[in-house]
PDB file of C-alpha atoms in Angstrom:
ATOM      1  CA  MET A 259     -14.821  12.227   8.526  1.00  0.00           C
ATOM      2  CA  ASP A 260     -12.756  12.906  11.782  1.00  0.00           C
ATOM      3  CA  THR A 261      -9.683  14.643  10.231  1.00  0.00           C
ATOM      4  CA  LYS A 262      -7.668  13.507  13.118  1.00  0.00           C
ATOM      5  CA  GLN A 263      -8.604   9.907  12.523  1.00  0.00           C
ATOM      6  CA  PHE A 264      -7.294   8.693   9.003  1.00  0.00           C
ATOM      7  CA  PHE A 265      -8.619   5.721   6.861  1.00  0.00           C
ATOM      8  CA  ASP A 266      -7.190   2.372   7.966  1.00  0.00           C
ATOM      9  CA  PHE A 267      -5.359   1.490   4.837  1.00  0.00           C
ATOM     10  CA  HIS A 268      -3.521  -1.582   6.464  1.00  0.00           C
ATOM     11  CA  THR A 269      -7.013  -3.194   7.238  1.00  0.00           C
ATOM     12  CA  TYR A 270      -8.059  -2.348   3.718  1.00  0.00           C
ATOM     13  CA  ILE A 271      -5.324  -3.974   1.951  1.00  0.00           C
ATOM     14  CA  TYR A 272      -5.475  -7.420   4.071  1.00  0.00           C
ATOM     15  CA  ASN A 273      -9.056  -7.534   3.751  1.00  0.00           C
ATOM     16  CA  MET A 274      -8.696  -7.123  -0.230  1.00  0.00           C
ATOM     17  CA  VAL A 275      -5.848  -9.956  -0.147  1.00  0.00           C
ATOM     18  CA  ARG A 276      -8.501 -12.263   1.964  1.00  0.00           C
ATOM     19  CA  HIS A 277     -11.394 -11.788  -0.196  1.00  0.00           C
ATOM     20  CA  ASN A 278      -9.649 -11.999  -3.623  1.00  0.00           C
ATOM     21  CA  ARG A 279     -10.206 -15.487  -5.216  1.00  0.00           C
ATOM     22  CA  LEU A 280      -6.794 -15.397  -7.152  1.00  0.00           C
ATOM     23  CA  ALA A 281      -4.687 -14.486  -3.691  1.00  0.00           C
ATOM     24  CA  THR A 282      -6.891 -16.923  -1.766  1.00  0.00           C
ATOM     25  CA  GLU A 283      -6.241 -19.619  -4.249  1.00  0.00           C
ATOM     26  CA  GLN A 284      -2.714 -19.025  -4.692  1.00  0.00           C
ATOM     27  CA  GLY A 285      -1.923 -18.807  -1.189  1.00  0.00           C
ATOM     28  CA  PHE A 286      -0.775 -15.227  -0.668  1.00  0.00           C
ATOM     29  CA  VAL A 287      -0.724 -14.060   2.917  1.00  0.00           C
ATOM     30  CA  PRO A 288      -1.043 -10.644   3.973  1.00  0.00           C
ATOM     31  CA  CYS A 289       1.770  -9.188   6.120  1.00  0.00           C
ATOM     32  CA  SER A 290       3.678  -5.901   6.893  1.00  0.00           C
ATOM     33  CA  CYS A 291       7.160  -4.742   6.514  1.00  0.00           C
ATOM     34  CA  SER A 292       8.840  -1.259   7.153  1.00  0.00           C
ATOM     35  CA  GLY A 293      10.114  -0.881   3.544  1.00  0.00           C
ATOM     36  CA  ILE A 294      12.185  -2.554   1.007  1.00  0.00           C
ATOM     37  CA  GLY A 295      15.076  -3.029   3.237  1.00  0.00           C
ATOM     38  CA  PHE A 296      13.136  -4.706   6.136  1.00  0.00           C
ATOM     39  CA  LEU A 297      10.837  -7.392   4.717  1.00  0.00           C
ATOM     40  CA  GLU A 298      10.619  -8.850   8.438  1.00  0.00           C
ATOM     41  CA  GLY A 299       6.895  -9.906   7.757  1.00  0.00           C
ATOM     42  CA  VAL A 300       7.929 -11.969   4.539  1.00  0.00           C
ATOM     43  CA  LEU A 301      11.044 -13.275   6.323  1.00  0.00           C
ATOM     44  CA  ALA A 302       9.034 -14.552   9.345  1.00  0.00           C
ATOM     45  CA  ARG A 303       6.666 -16.685   7.030  1.00  0.00           C
ATOM     46  CA  MET A 304       9.113 -18.021   4.412  1.00  0.00           C
ATOM     47  CA  ARG A 305       8.851 -21.497   5.724  1.00  0.00           C
ATOM     48  CA  THR A 306       5.008 -21.442   5.731  1.00  0.00           C
ATOM     49  CA  ALA A 307       3.695 -19.544   2.982  1.00  0.00           C
ATOM     50  CA  ARG A 308       5.047 -19.229  -0.673  1.00  0.00           C
ATOM     51  CA  ALA A 309       3.168 -15.806  -1.951  1.00  0.00           C
ATOM     52  CA  PHE A 310       2.780 -12.301   0.131  1.00  0.00           C
ATOM     53  CA  VAL A 311       1.042  -9.083   0.018  1.00  0.00           C
ATOM     54  CA  CYS A 312       3.457  -7.241   2.315  1.00  0.00           C
ATOM     55  CA  LEU A 313       2.178  -3.544   3.163  1.00  0.00           C
ATOM     56  CA  SER A 314       4.971  -1.116   4.414  1.00  0.00           C
ATOM     57  CA  ASP A 315       4.046   0.303   7.598  1.00  0.00           C
ATOM     58  CA  ILE A 316       5.665   3.529   6.785  1.00  0.00           C
ATOM     59  CA  CYS A 317       4.610   5.597   4.353  1.00  0.00           C
ATOM     60  CA  GLU A 318       5.598   9.004   2.503  1.00  0.00           C
ATOM     61  CA  GLU A 319       3.204  11.986   3.505  1.00  0.00           C
ATOM     62  CA  SER A 320       2.903  15.376   2.392  1.00  0.00           C
ATOM     63  CA  THR A 321       0.340  17.994   2.868  1.00  0.00           C
ATOM     64  CA  VAL A 322      -1.316  19.654  -0.137  1.00  0.00           C
ATOM     65  CA  ARG A 323      -4.226  21.880  -1.087  1.00  0.00           C
ATOM     66  CA  HIS A 324      -6.896  21.286  -3.509  1.00  0.00           C
ATOM     67  CA  GLY A 325      -9.428  23.845  -4.118  1.00  0.00           C
ATOM     68  CA  GLY A 326      -9.052  25.857  -0.837  1.00  0.00           C
ATOM     69  CA  ALA A 327      -8.965  22.493   1.359  1.00  0.00           C
ATOM     70  CA  TRP A 328      -6.195  20.790   3.170  1.00  0.00           C
ATOM     71  CA  PHE A 329      -5.226  17.239   2.486  1.00  0.00           C
ATOM     72  CA  LYS A 330      -2.830  14.903   3.993  1.00  0.00           C
ATOM     73  CA  ARG A 331      -1.298  12.751   1.277  1.00  0.00           C
ATOM     74  CA  ARG A 332      -0.077   9.281   2.206  1.00  0.00           C
ATOM     75  CA  VAL A 333       1.568   7.175  -0.172  1.00  0.00           C
ATOM     76  CA  PHE A 334       1.635   3.676   0.482  1.00  0.00           C
ATOM     77  CA  THR A 335       3.997   0.898  -0.781  1.00  0.00           C
ATOM     78  CA  VAL A 336       2.602  -2.594  -1.249  1.00  0.00           C
ATOM     79  CA  PHE A 337       4.827  -5.528  -2.252  1.00  0.00           C
ATOM     80  CA  VAL A 338       3.402  -8.636  -4.282  1.00  0.00           C
ATOM     81  CA  LEU A 339       5.753 -11.326  -4.011  1.00  0.00           C
ATOM     82  CA  ALA A 340       5.987 -15.054  -4.898  1.00  0.00           C
ATOM     83  CA  ARG A 341       8.521 -17.850  -3.958  1.00  0.00           C
ATOM     84  CA  TYR A 342       9.771 -19.998  -6.770  1.00  0.00           C
ATOM     85  CA  ASP A 343      12.117 -22.697  -7.551  1.00  0.00           C
ATOM     86  CA  THR A 344      15.173 -20.848  -8.545  1.00  0.00           C
ATOM     87  CA  ARG A 345      16.500 -23.902 -10.729  1.00  0.00           C
ATOM     88  CA  ARG A 346      13.573 -23.375 -12.986  1.00  0.00           C
ATOM     89  CA  GLU A 347      13.562 -20.361 -15.055  1.00  0.00           C
ATOM     90  CA  ASP A 348       9.610 -21.231 -16.055  1.00  0.00           C
ATOM     91  CA  ASP A 349       8.784 -21.271 -12.692  1.00  0.00           C
ATOM     92  CA  TYR A 350      10.310 -17.951 -12.077  1.00  0.00           C
ATOM     93  CA  ARG A 351       8.334 -16.450 -15.047  1.00  0.00           C
ATOM     94  CA  ASP A 352       5.070 -18.070 -13.847  1.00  0.00           C
ATOM     95  CA  ARG A 353       5.222 -16.547 -10.418  1.00  0.00           C
ATOM     96  CA  LEU A 354       6.145 -13.193 -11.808  1.00  0.00           C
ATOM     97  CA  ALA A 355       3.060 -13.437 -13.915  1.00  0.00           C
ATOM     98  CA  LEU A 356       1.115 -14.457 -11.019  1.00  0.00           C
ATOM     99  CA  CYS A 357       2.166 -11.207  -9.020  1.00  0.00           C
ATOM    100  CA  ARG A 358       1.502  -8.937 -12.101  1.00  0.00           C
ATOM    101  CA  GLU A 359      -2.013 -10.587 -12.462  1.00  0.00           C
ATOM    102  CA  LEU A 360      -2.861 -10.113  -8.755  1.00  0.00           C
ATOM    103  CA  PHE A 361      -1.507  -6.520  -9.047  1.00  0.00           C
ATOM    104  CA  ARG A 362      -3.901  -5.869 -11.867  1.00  0.00           C
ATOM    105  CA  GLN A 363      -7.045  -7.333 -10.003  1.00  0.00           C
ATOM    106  CA  MET A 364      -5.969  -5.069  -7.115  1.00  0.00           C
ATOM    107  CA  HIS A 365      -5.745  -2.135  -9.233  1.00  0.00           C
ATOM    108  CA  SER A 366      -9.354  -2.843 -10.740  1.00  0.00           C
ATOM    109  CA  ARG A 367     -10.570  -3.152  -6.977  1.00  0.00           C
ATOM    110  CA  PHE A 368      -9.265   0.259  -6.303  1.00  0.00           C
ATOM    111  CA  ILE A 369     -11.098   1.792  -9.186  1.00  0.00           C
ATOM    112  CA  VAL A 370     -14.269  -0.083  -7.833  1.00  0.00           C
ATOM    113  CA  ASP A 371     -13.820   1.167  -4.470  1.00  0.00           C
ATOM    114  CA  GLU A 372     -12.778   4.981  -5.543  1.00  0.00           C
ATOM    115  CA  ALA A 373     -16.266   6.128  -5.674  1.00  0.00           C
ATOM    116  CA  ARG A 374     -17.256   4.387  -2.306  1.00  0.00           C
ATOM    117  CA  LEU A 375     -14.329   5.804  -0.683  1.00  0.00           C
ATOM    118  CA  GLN A 376     -14.924   9.411  -1.834  1.00  0.00           C
ATOM    119  CA  SER A 377     -18.149   9.476   0.032  1.00  0.00           C
ATOM    120  CA  GLU A 378     -16.093   9.010   3.280  1.00  0.00           C
ATOM    121  CA  LEU A 379     -13.512  11.632   2.004  1.00  0.00           C
ATOM    122  CA  CYS A 380     -11.160   9.364   0.985  1.00  0.00           C
ATOM    123  CA  TYR A 381      -9.460   9.992  -2.324  1.00  0.00           C
ATOM    124  CA  LEU A 382      -7.346   6.997  -3.844  1.00  0.00           C
ATOM    125  CA  ALA A 383      -5.264   8.463  -6.861  1.00  0.00           C
ATOM    126  CA  VAL A 384      -6.028   5.305  -8.869  1.00  0.00           C
ATOM    127  CA  ASP A 385      -5.433   7.509 -12.448  1.00  0.00           C
ATOM    128  CA  GLU A 386      -1.557   6.732 -11.931  1.00  0.00           C
ATOM    129  CA  ILE A 387      -0.395   3.728  -9.757  1.00  0.00           C
ATOM    130  CA  ARG A 388       3.369   3.285 -10.242  1.00  0.00           C
ATOM    131  CA  SER A 389       4.910  -0.248  -9.993  1.00  0.00           C
ATOM    132  CA  ARG A 390       8.304  -1.701 -10.170  1.00  0.00           C
ATOM    133  CA  GLU A 391       9.283  -5.141 -10.781  1.00  0.00           C
ATOM    134  CA  LEU A 392      12.149  -6.924  -8.531  1.00  0.00           C
ATOM    135  CA  GLY A 393      14.685  -8.753 -10.113  1.00  0.00           C
ATOM    136  CA  GLY A 394      15.238 -12.428 -10.262  1.00  0.00           C
ATOM    137  CA  GLN A 395      17.050 -13.624  -7.011  1.00  0.00           C
ATOM    138  CA  PHE A 396      15.206 -11.020  -4.931  1.00  0.00           C
ATOM    139  CA  LEU A 397      14.922 -12.226  -1.268  1.00  0.00           C
ATOM    140  CA  ASN A 398      16.144 -15.702  -1.693  1.00  0.00           C
ATOM    141  CA  GLY A 399      14.141 -16.931  -4.454  1.00  0.00           C
ATOM    142  CA  CYS A 400      11.389 -14.466  -4.503  1.00  0.00           C
ATOM    143  CA  THR A 401      10.222 -12.352  -7.141  1.00  0.00           C
ATOM    144  CA  GLY A 402       7.495 -10.219  -7.578  1.00  0.00           C
ATOM    145  CA  LEU A 403       6.708  -6.326  -7.870  1.00  0.00           C
ATOM    146  CA  TYR A 404       5.824  -3.274  -5.647  1.00  0.00           C
ATOM    147  CA  PHE A 405       3.427  -0.675  -6.294  1.00  0.00           C
ATOM    148  CA  LEU A 406       2.820   3.005  -4.642  1.00  0.00           C
ATOM    149  CA  LEU A 407      -0.574   3.924  -4.037  1.00  0.00           C
ATOM    150  CA  ALA A 408      -1.416   7.656  -2.919  1.00  0.00           C
ATOM    151  CA  LEU A 409      -4.573   8.343  -0.688  1.00  0.00           C
ATOM    152  CA  ASP A 410      -5.579  12.047   0.162  1.00  0.00           C
ATOM    153  CA  GLU A 411      -7.818  12.918   3.195  1.00  0.00           C
ATOM    154  CA  PRO A 412      -8.854  16.304   4.536  1.00  0.00           C
ATOM    155  CA  THR A 413      -6.888  17.529   7.386  1.00  0.00           C
ATOM    156  CA  ASP A 414      -7.578  20.154   9.898  1.00  0.00           C
ATOM    157  CA  LEU A 415      -5.299  22.966   9.750  1.00  0.00           C
ATOM    158  CA  GLN A 416      -7.215  25.667  11.508  1.00  0.00           C
ATOM    159  CA  PHE A 417      -5.334  27.766  13.932  1.00  0.00           C
ATOM    160  CA  ASN A 418      -6.351  26.961  17.409  1.00  0.00           C
ATOM    161  CA  ALA A 419      -4.760  29.332  20.012  1.00  0.00           C
ATOM    162  CA  ASP A 420      -5.496  26.942  22.716  1.00  0.00           C
ATOM    163  CA  GLU A 421      -2.592  24.816  21.557  1.00  0.00           C
ATOM    164  CA  TRP A 422      -0.040  27.663  21.924  1.00  0.00           C
ATOM    165  CA  LEU A 423       1.383  29.213  25.059  1.00  0.00           C
ATOM    166  CA  THR A 424       1.150  32.655  23.337  1.00  0.00           C
ATOM    167  CA  THR A 425      -0.412  34.013  20.235  1.00  0.00           C
ATOM    168  CA  GLU A 426       2.099  36.585  19.565  1.00  0.00           C
ATOM    169  CA  GLU A 427       4.527  36.146  16.494  1.00  0.00           C
ATOM    170  CA  PRO A 428       7.743  34.376  17.195  1.00  0.00           C
ATOM    171  CA  THR A 429      10.839  36.455  17.031  1.00  0.00           C
ATOM    172  CA  ALA A 430      13.839  35.629  15.574  1.00  0.00           C
TER     173      ALA A 430
END
């Protein structure tokens, strides 16, 4: 694997949504946003779609060491949202249950894909995926949840003298 070219998680999630039977039957549309405060992908499609899997295009990153090797850990946020009739409590509960079920199915797919991705040196943290449900009147009649998924990939941190004007130690 090229340690400067990381796994395309956005395409992976978009394709997962397009190939999931429940997501397809219930009209879930993949889209992107810039975190919970900027759900522009959802807002742009509110008139034409009733359900969304929205992947944040920003992620939390850290560099970690595993057994002497360095890895870039990226934590992605994925929103699973469905619009509901705000006048009907049962519709709210049904749509939230739908989002929960799609998340469960996506989690089961992550587990299946984990071994294949490991052969490409991509390590999904499927052992602990944190999720949080969103309240009733979230985003004008939407409900659902979001989850956080970490992905570790090797990164090259070898010192390369050609990247520096001088190899002398910096002085204070």
